[in-house]
mmCIF file of C-alpha atoms and ligand atoms in Angstrom:
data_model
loop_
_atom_site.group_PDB
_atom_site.id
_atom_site.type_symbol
_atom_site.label_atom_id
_atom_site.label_comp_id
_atom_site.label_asym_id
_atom_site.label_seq_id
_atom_site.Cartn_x
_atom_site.Cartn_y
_atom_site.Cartn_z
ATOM 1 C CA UNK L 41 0.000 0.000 0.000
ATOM 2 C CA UNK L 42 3.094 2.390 1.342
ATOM 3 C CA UNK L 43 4.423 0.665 -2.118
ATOM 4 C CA UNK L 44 1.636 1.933 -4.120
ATOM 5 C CA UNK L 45 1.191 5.411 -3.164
ATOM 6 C CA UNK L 46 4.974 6.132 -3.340
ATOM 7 C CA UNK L 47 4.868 4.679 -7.326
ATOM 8 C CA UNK L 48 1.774 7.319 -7.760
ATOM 9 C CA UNK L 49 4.083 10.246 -6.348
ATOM 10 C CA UNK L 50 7.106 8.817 -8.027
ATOM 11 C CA UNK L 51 6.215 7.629 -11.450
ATOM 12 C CA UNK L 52 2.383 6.936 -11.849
ATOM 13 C CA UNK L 53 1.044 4.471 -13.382
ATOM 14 C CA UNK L 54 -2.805 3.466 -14.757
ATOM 15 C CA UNK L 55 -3.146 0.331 -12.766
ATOM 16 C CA UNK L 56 -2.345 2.030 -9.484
ATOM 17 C CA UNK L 57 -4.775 5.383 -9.908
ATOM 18 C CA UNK L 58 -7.285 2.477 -11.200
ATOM 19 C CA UNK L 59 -6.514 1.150 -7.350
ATOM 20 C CA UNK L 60 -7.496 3.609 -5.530
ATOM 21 C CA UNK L 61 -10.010 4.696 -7.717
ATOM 22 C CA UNK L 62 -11.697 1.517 -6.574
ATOM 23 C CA UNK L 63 -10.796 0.580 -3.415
ATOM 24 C CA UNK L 64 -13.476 -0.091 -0.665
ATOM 25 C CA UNK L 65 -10.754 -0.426 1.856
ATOM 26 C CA UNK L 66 -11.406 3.021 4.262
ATOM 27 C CA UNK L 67 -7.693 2.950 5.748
ATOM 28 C CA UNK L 68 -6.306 3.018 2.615
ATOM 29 C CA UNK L 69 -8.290 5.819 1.401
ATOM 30 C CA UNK L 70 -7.617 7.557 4.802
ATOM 31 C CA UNK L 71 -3.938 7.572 4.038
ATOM 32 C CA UNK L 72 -4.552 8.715 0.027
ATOM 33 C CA UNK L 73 -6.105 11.900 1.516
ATOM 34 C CA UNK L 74 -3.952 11.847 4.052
ATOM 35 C CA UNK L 75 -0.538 11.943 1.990
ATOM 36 C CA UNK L 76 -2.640 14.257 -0.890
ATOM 37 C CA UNK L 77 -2.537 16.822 1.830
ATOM 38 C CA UNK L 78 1.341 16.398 2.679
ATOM 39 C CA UNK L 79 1.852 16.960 -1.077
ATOM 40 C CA UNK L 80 -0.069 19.793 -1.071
ATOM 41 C CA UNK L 81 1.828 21.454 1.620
ATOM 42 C CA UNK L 82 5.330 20.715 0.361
ATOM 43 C CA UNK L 83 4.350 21.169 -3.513
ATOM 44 C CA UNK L 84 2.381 24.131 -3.288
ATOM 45 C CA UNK L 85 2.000 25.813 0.671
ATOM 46 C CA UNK L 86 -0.773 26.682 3.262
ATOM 47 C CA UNK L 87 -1.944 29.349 0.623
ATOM 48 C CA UNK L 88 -5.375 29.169 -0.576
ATOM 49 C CA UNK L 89 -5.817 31.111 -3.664
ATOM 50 C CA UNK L 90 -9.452 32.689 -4.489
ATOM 51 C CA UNK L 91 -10.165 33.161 -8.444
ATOM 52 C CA UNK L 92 -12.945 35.372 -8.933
ATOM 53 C CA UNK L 93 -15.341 34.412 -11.497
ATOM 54 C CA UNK L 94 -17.307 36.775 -13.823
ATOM 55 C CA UNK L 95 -19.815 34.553 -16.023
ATOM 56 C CA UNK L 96 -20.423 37.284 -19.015
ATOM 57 C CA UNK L 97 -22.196 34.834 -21.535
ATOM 58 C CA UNK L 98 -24.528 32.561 -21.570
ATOM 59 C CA UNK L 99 -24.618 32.170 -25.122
ATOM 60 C CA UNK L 100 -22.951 29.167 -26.780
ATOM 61 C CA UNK L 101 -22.847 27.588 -30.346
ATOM 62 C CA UNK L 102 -22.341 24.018 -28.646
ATOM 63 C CA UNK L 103 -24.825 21.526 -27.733
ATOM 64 C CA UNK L 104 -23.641 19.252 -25.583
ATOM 65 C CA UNK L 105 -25.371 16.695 -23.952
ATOM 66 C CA UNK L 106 -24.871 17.619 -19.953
ATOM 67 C CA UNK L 107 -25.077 21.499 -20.048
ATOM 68 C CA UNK L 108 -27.605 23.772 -19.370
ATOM 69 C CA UNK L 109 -26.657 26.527 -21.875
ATOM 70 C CA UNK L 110 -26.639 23.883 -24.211
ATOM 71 C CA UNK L 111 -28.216 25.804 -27.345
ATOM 72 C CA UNK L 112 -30.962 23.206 -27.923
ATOM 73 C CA UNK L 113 -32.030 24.050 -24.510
ATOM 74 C CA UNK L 114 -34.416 26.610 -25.666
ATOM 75 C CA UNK L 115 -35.951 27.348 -22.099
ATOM 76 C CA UNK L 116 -32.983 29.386 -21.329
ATOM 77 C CA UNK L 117 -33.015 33.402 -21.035
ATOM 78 C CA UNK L 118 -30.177 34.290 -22.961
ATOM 79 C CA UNK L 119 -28.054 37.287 -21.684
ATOM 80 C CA UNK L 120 -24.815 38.759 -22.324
ATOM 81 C CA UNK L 121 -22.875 41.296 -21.124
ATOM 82 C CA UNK L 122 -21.107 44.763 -22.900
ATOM 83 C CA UNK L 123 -17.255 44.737 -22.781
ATOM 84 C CA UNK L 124 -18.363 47.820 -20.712
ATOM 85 C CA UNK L 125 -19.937 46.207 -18.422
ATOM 86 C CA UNK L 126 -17.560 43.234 -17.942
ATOM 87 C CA UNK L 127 -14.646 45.619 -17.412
ATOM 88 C CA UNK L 128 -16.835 47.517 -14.790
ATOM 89 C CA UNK L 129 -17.674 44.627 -13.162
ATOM 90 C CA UNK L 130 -13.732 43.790 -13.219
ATOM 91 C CA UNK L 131 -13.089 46.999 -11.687
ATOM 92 C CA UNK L 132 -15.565 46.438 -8.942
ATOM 93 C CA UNK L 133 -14.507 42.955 -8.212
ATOM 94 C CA UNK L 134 -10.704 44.693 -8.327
ATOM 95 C CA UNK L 135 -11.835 46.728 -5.694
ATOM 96 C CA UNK L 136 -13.216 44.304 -3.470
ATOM 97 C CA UNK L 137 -9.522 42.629 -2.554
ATOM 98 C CA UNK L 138 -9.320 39.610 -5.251
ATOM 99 C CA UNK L 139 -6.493 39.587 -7.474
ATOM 100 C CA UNK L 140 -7.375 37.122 -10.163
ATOM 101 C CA UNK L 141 -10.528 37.056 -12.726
ATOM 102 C CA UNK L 142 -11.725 34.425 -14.108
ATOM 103 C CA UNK L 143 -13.986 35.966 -17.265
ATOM 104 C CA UNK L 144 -15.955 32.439 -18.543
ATOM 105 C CA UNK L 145 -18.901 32.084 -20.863
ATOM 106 C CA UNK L 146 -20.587 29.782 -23.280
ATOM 107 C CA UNK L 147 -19.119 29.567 -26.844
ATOM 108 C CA UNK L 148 -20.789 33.062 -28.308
ATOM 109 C CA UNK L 149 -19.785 33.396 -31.472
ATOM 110 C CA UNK L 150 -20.563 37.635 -31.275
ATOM 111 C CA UNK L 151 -17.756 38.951 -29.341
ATOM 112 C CA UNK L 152 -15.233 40.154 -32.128
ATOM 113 C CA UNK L 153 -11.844 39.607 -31.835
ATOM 114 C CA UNK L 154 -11.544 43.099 -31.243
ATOM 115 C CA UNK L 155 -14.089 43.036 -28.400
ATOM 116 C CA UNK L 156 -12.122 39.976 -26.546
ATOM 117 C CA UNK L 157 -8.830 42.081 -26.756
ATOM 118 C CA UNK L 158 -10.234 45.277 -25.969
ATOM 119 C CA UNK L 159 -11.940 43.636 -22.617
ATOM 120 C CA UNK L 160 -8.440 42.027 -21.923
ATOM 121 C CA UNK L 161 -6.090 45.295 -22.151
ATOM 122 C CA UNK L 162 -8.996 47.373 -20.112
ATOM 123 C CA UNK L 163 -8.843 44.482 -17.217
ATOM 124 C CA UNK L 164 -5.322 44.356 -17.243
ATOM 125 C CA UNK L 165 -4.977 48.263 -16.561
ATOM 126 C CA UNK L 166 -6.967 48.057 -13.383
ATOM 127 C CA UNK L 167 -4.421 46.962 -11.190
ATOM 128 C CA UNK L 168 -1.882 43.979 -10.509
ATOM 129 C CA UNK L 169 -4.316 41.070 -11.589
ATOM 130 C CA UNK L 170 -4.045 37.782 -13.027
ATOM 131 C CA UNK L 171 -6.619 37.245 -15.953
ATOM 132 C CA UNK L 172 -7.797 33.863 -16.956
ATOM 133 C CA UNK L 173 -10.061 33.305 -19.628
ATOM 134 C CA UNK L 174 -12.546 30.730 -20.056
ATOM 135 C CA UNK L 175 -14.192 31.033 -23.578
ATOM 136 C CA UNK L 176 -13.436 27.640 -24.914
ATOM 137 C CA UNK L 177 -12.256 26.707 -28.501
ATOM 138 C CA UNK L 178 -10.451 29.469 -31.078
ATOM 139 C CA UNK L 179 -7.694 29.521 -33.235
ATOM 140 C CA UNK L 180 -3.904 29.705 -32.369
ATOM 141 C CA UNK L 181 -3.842 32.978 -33.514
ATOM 142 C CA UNK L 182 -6.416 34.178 -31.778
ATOM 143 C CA UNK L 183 -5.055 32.621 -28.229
ATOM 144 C CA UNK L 184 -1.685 34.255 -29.425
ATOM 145 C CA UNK L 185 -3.651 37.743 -29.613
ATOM 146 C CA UNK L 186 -4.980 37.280 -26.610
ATOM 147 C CA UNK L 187 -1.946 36.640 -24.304
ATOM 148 C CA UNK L 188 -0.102 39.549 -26.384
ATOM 149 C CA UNK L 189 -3.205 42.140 -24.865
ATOM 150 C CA UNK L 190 -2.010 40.507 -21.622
ATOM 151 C CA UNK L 191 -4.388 37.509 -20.511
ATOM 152 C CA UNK L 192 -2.281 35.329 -17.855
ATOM 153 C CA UNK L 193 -4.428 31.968 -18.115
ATOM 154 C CA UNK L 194 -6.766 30.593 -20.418
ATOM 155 C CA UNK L 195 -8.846 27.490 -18.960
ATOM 156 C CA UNK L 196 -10.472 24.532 -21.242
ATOM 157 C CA UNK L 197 -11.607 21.140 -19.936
ATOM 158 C CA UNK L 198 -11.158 18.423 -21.874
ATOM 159 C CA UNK L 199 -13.918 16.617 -20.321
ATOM 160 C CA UNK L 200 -13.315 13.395 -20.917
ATOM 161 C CA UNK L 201 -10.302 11.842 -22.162
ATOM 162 C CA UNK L 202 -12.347 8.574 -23.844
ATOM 163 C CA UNK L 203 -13.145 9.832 -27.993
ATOM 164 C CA UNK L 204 -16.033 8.366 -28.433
ATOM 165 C CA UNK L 205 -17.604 9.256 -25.107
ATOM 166 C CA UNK L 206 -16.273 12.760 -26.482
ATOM 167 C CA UNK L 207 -17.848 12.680 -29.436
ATOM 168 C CA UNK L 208 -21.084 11.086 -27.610
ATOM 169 C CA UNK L 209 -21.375 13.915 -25.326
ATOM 170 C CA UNK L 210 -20.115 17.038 -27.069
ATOM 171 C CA UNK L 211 -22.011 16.492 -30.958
ATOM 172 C CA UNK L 212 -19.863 18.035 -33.780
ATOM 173 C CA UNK L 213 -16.697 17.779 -31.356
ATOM 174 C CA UNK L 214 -13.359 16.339 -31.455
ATOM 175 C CA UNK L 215 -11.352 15.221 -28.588
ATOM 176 C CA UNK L 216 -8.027 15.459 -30.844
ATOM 177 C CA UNK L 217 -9.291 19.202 -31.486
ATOM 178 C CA UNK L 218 -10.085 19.911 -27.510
ATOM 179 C CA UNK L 219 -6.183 18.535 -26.882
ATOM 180 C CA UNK L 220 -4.830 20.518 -29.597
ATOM 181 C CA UNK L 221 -5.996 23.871 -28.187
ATOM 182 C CA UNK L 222 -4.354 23.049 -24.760
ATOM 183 C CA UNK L 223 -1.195 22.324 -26.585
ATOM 184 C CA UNK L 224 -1.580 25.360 -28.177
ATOM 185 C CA UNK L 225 -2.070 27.255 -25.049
ATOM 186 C CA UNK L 226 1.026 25.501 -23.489
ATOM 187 C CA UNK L 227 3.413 26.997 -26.532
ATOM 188 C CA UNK L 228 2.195 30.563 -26.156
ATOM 189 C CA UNK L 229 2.995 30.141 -22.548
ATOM 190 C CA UNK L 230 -0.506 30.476 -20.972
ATOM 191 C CA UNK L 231 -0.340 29.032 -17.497
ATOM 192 C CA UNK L 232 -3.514 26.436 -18.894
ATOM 193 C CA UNK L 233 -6.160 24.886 -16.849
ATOM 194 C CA UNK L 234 -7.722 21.312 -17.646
ATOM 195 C CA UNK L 235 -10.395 18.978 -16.262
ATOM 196 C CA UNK L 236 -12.969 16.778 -16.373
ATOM 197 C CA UNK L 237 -16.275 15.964 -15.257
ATOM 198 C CA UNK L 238 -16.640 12.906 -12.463
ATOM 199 C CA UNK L 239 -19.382 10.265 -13.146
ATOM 200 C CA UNK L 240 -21.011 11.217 -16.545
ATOM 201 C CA UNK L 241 -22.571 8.459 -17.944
ATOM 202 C CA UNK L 242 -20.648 5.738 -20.064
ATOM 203 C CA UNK L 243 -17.823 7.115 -18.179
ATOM 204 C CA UNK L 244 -15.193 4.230 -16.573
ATOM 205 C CA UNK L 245 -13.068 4.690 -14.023
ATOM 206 C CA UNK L 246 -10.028 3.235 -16.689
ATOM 207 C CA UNK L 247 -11.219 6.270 -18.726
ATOM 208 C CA UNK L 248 -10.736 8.702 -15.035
ATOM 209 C CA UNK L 249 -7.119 7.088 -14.661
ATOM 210 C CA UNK L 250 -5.723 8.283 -18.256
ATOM 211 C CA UNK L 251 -7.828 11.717 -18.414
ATOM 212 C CA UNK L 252 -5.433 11.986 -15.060
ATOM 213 C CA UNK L 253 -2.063 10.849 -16.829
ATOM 214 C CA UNK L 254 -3.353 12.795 -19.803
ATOM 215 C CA UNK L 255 -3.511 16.195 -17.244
ATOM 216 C CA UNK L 256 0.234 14.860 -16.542
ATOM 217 C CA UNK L 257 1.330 14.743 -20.215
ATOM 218 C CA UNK L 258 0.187 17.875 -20.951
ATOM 219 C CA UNK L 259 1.852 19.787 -18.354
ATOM 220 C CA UNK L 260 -1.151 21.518 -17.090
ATOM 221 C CA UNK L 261 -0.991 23.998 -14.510
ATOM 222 C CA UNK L 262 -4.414 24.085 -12.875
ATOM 223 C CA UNK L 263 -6.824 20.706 -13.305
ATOM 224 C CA UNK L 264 -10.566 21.425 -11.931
ATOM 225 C CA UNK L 265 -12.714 18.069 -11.156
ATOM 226 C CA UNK L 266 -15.984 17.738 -10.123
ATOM 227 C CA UNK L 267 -19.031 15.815 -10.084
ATOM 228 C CA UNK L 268 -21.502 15.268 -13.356
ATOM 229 C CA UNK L 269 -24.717 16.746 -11.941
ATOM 230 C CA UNK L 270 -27.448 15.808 -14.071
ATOM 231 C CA UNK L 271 -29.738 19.246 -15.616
ATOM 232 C CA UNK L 272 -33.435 17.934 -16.286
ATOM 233 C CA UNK L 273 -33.546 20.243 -19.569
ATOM 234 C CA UNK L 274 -30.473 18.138 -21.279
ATOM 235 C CA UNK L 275 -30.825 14.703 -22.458
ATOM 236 C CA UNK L 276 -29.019 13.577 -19.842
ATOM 237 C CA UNK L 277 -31.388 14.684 -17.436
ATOM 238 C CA UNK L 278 -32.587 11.397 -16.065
ATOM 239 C CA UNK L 279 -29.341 10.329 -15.490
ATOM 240 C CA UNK L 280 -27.760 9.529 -12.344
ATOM 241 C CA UNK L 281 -25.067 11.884 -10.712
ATOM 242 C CA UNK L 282 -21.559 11.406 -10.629
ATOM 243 C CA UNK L 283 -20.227 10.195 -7.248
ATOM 244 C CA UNK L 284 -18.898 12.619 -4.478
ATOM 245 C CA UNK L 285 -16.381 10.482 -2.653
ATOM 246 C CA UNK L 286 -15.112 9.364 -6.215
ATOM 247 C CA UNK L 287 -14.717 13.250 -7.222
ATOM 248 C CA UNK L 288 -12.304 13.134 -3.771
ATOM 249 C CA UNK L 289 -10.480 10.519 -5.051
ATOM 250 C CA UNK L 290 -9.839 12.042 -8.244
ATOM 251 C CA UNK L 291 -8.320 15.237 -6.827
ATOM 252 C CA UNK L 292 -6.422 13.599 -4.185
ATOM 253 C CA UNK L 293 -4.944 11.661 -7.581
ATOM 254 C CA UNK L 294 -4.416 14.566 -9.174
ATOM 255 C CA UNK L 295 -2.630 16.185 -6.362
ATOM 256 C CA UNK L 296 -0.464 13.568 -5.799
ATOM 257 C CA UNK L 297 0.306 12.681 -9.383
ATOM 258 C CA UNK L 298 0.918 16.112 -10.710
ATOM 259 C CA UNK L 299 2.199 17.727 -7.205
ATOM 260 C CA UNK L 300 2.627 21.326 -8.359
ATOM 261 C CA UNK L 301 -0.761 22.173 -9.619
ATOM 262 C CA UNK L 302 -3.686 24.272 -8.799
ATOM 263 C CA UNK L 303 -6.604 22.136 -7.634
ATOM 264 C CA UNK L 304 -9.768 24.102 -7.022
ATOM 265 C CA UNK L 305 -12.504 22.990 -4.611
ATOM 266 C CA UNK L 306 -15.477 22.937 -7.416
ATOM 267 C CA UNK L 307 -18.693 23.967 -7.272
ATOM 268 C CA UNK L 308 -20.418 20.921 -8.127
ATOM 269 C CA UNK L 309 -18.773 19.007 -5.482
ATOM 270 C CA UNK L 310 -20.506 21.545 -2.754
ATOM 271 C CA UNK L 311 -23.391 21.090 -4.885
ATOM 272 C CA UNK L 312 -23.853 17.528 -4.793
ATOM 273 C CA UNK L 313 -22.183 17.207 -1.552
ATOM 274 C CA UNK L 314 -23.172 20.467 1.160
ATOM 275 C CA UNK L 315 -21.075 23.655 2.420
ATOM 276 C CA UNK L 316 -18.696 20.869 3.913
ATOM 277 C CA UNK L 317 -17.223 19.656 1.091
ATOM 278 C CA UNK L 318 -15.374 22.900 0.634
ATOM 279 C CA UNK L 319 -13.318 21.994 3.892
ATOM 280 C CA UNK L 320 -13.175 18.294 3.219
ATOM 281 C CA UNK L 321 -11.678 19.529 -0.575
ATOM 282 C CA UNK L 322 -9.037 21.552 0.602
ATOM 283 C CA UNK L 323 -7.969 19.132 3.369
ATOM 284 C CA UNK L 324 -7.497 16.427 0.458
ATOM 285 C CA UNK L 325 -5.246 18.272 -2.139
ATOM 286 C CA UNK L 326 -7.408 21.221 -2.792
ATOM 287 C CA UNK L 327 -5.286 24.713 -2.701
ATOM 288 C CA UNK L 328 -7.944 27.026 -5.129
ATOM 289 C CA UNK L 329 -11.736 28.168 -4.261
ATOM 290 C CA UNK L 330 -13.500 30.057 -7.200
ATOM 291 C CA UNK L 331 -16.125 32.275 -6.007
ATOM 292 C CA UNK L 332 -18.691 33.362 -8.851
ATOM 293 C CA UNK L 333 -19.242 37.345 -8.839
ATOM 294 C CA UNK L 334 -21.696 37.534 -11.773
ATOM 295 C CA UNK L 335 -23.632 40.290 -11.148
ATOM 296 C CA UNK L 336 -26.265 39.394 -9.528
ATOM 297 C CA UNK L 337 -29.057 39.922 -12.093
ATOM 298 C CA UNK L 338 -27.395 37.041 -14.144
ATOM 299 C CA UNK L 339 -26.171 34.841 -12.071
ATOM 300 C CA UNK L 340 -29.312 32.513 -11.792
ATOM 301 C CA UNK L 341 -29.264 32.741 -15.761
ATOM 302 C CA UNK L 342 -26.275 30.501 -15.945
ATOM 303 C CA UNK L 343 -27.517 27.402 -15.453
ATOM 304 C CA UNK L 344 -25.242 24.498 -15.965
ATOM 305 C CA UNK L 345 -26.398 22.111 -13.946
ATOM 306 C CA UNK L 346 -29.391 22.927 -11.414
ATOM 307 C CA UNK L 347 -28.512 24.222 -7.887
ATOM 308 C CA UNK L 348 -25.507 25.715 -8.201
ATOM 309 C CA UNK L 349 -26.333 28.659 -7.486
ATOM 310 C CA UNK L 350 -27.083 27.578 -4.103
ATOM 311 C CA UNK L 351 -23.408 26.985 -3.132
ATOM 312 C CA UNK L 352 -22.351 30.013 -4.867
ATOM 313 C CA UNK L 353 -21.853 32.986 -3.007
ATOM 314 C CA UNK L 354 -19.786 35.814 -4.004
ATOM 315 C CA UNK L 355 -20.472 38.254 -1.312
ATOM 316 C CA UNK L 356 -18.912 39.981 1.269
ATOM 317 C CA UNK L 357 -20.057 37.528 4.176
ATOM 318 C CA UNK L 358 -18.872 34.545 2.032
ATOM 319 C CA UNK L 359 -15.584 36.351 1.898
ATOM 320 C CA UNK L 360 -15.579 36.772 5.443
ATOM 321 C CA UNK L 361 -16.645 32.409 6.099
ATOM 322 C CA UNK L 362 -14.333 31.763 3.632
ATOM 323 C CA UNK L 363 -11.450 33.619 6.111
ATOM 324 C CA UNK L 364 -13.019 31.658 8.832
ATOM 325 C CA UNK L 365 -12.564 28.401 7.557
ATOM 326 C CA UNK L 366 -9.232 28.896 6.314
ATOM 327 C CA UNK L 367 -8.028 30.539 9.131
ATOM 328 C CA UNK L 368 -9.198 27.479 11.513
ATOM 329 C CA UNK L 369 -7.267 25.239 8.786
ATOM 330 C CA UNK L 370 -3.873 27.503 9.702
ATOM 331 C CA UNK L 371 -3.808 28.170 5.596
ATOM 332 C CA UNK L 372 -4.453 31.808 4.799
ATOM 333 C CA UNK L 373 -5.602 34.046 1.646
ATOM 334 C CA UNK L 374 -2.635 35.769 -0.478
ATOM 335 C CA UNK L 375 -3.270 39.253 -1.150
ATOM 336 C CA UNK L 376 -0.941 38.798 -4.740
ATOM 337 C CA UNK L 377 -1.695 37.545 -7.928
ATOM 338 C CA UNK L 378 0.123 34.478 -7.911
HETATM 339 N N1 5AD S 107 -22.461 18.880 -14.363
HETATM 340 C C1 5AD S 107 -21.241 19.221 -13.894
HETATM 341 N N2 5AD S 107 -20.391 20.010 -14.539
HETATM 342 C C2 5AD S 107 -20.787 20.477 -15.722
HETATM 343 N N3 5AD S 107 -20.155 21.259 -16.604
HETATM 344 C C3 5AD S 107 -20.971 21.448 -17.644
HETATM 345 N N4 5AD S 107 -22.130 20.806 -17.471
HETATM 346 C C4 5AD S 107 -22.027 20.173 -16.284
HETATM 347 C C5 5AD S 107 -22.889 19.338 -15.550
HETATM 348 N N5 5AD S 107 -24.096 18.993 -15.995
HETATM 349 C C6 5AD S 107 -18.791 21.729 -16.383
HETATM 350 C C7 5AD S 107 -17.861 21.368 -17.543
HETATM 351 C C8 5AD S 107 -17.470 22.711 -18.091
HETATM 352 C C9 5AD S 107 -17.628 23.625 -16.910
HETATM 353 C C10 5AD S 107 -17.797 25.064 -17.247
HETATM 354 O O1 5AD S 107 -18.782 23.129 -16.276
HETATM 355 O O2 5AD S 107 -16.723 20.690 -17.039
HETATM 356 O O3 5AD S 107 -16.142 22.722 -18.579
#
C-alpha cells in the first residue's frame, strides 16, 4: 500500500490510480487523503488562492449533452454582457480585494476579436491582476492575440479523455481538437487549466485514470474536477449523478500525481455534496476556491447544472466564512496575484 502510493508520487502508473479509484478499503483511502494533503503542503503551501469568477455569456454555439446553456435548450433566457460592463464589473470585483478574474462564458460566437482584446487590455490596466479566460475553442492565432493584450491563463476542460464518449457527449466535437488547443495554449505560454467531469454516464473509471495521466502529459498547470450533476432540460437529465467520494479521489490523484498544480474545490462538489465539502476539498489536495461574482441579475441565468447557485456565493459575508474556515485550517488568503 506504502508501495503503491509512493509509485503514484514517483512515477504513476494506470493500474495504481485504477486502485485507488476503486478501493473499498477506508484505511487506505484515509492515508490517500492523508498523503494528498502532505503533497499539497510541500508542492504548493498553506496558501489558498481565491479566483474570482465573472460569467459574461450565456450564449454558446455548442450543444452538448450535460449542459444547461446547451443551445438546444431553448428554455434558457439568454443574456450577455457589454465589454463595458464586464470591465466595470472587473473593476468592482478589483476593488473588493481579489487579485485574479476568471472571465468564462458559453461559446458566443458575437464577441469580435476586437471586443475579446479590448476587454483584456482594459482588465489588465486596473491593477496587478491575473486574468484567466474561459471562452473555450479558437484559433492559435487568436489565443496568441490574446496573451499579447495581456491575458495570464486561459482554462479549457477536456472533459473526458475517452473519444467516443467525447464525441457522444459534445455532438460536432473532437477530442483530438479539444487537446490541440491546450497544446496550443502551453506553446504561447498560458499558465492552462484542464479537467474533467466525475461520473457522466458511459464514463469508466479506466477512462478517469488516463484523463489523469493525460492532465500529466500535458503539463497543465491548474486541473478542476468535479461531479456530473445531471440538468433535467439536457438529455441527460434522467441520469444519475456522478459520485462525491469518487470526485475526492480524483483530486487527491491529481494532487499527488501532478504535485505542483492548482486544484480548485469545485462547485459541483458543494453542490452535490453540502457547504462541507469545501473543507473536506481543501484538506485532500485542494489549494484554489473560485467564487462566482456575476452580477447578480445574471447569475441565476447561468444554469449548468441545477442548484448551483445555491453553493455560490460571491459576497462579502462569504468572503468573510471563507477567512473563517481557512483561518481554523492555519492556511491563509494571499493578497498577490500568484
Ligand atoms: N455537471 C457538472 N459540470 C458540468 N459542466 C458542464 N455541465 C455540467 C454538468 N451537468 C462543467 C464542464 C465545463 C464547466 C464550465 O462546467 O466541465 O467545462
Amino acid at each position: 500500500m506504502k508501495n503503491r502510493l509512493d509509485r503514484l508520487f514517483i512515477d504513476p502508473n494506470r493500474e495504481d490510480i485504477l486502485y485507488f479509484l476503486e478501493t473499498d478499503d477506508v484505511g487506505e483511502l484515509e492515508m490517500l487523503y492523508a498523503f494528498a494533503d502532505e503533497v499539497r503542503k510541500q508542492f504548493v503551501g498553506d496558501a489558498v488562492h481565491l479566483r474570482a469568477i465573472i460569467e459574461f455569456s450565456n450564449y454558446c454555439r455548442r450543444g452538448c449533452r450535460y449542459c444547461g446553456l446547451s443551445k438546444d435548450n431553448l428554455q434558457v433566457t439568454r443574456y450577455r454582457m457589454k465589454p463595458e460592463e464586464i470591465v466595470a464589473t472587473a473593476r468592482g470585483i478589483y476593488q473588493k480585494g481579489y487579485r485574479t478574474i476568471v472571465l468564462q462564458s458559453g461559446e458566443d460566437s458575437s464577441y469580435t476579436l476586437d471586443d475579446y482584446l479590448y476587454i483584456t487590455r482594459e482588465i489588465k490596466k486596473i491593477g496587478d491582476l491575473a486574468l484567466t479566460l474561459a471562452w473555450g475553442e479558437k484559433t492559435e492565432e487568436e489565443y496568441r492575440a490574446y496573451y499579447e493584450a495581456g491575458a495570464d491563463r486561459f482554462l479549457l476542460k477536456h472533459e473526458t479523455s475517452n473519444p467516443e464518449l467525447y464525441r457522444r457527449l459534445n455532438p460536432g466535437m473532437e477530442l483530438a481538437e479539444r487537446i490541440e488547443c491546450l497544446r496550443a495554449l502551453k506553446r504561447i505560454g498560458f499558465q492552462v487549466g484542464s479537467g474533467i467531469m466525475v461520473g457522466l454516464p458511459g464514463q469508466t473509471n479506466g477512462s478517469i485514470a488516463d484523463d489523469i495521466l493525460l492532465f500529466r502529459e500535458l503539463g497543465v498547470d491548474m486541473v478542476g474536477c468535479g461531479p456530473f450533476v445531471s440538468h433535467p432540460q439536457t438529455p441527460l437529465g434522467e441520469a444519475d449523478n456522478g459520485g462525491v467520494d469518487l470526485s475526492f479521489r480524483v483530486l487527491a490523484l491529481n494532487r499527488i500525481a501532478l504535485r505542483h498544480v492548482h486544484l480548485p474545490a469545485t462547485t459541483a462538489l458543494s453542490t452535490l455534496g453540502g457547504g462541507e465539502m469545501r473543507r473536506l476539498a481543501l484538506e485532500r489536495g485542494a489549494n484554489v476556491v473560485m467564487p462566482n461574482l456575476t452580477p447578480e441579475n445574471y447569475r441565476r441565468l447561468y444554469d449548468i447544472y441545477p442548484n448551483k447557485k445555491r453553493t455560490e456565493v460571491g459576497s462579502t459575508d462569504f468572503r468573510e466564512e471563507l477567512e473563517t474556515l481557512v483561518t481554523s485550517l492555519n492556511r491563509f488568503i494571499p493578497d498577490t496575484p500568484y
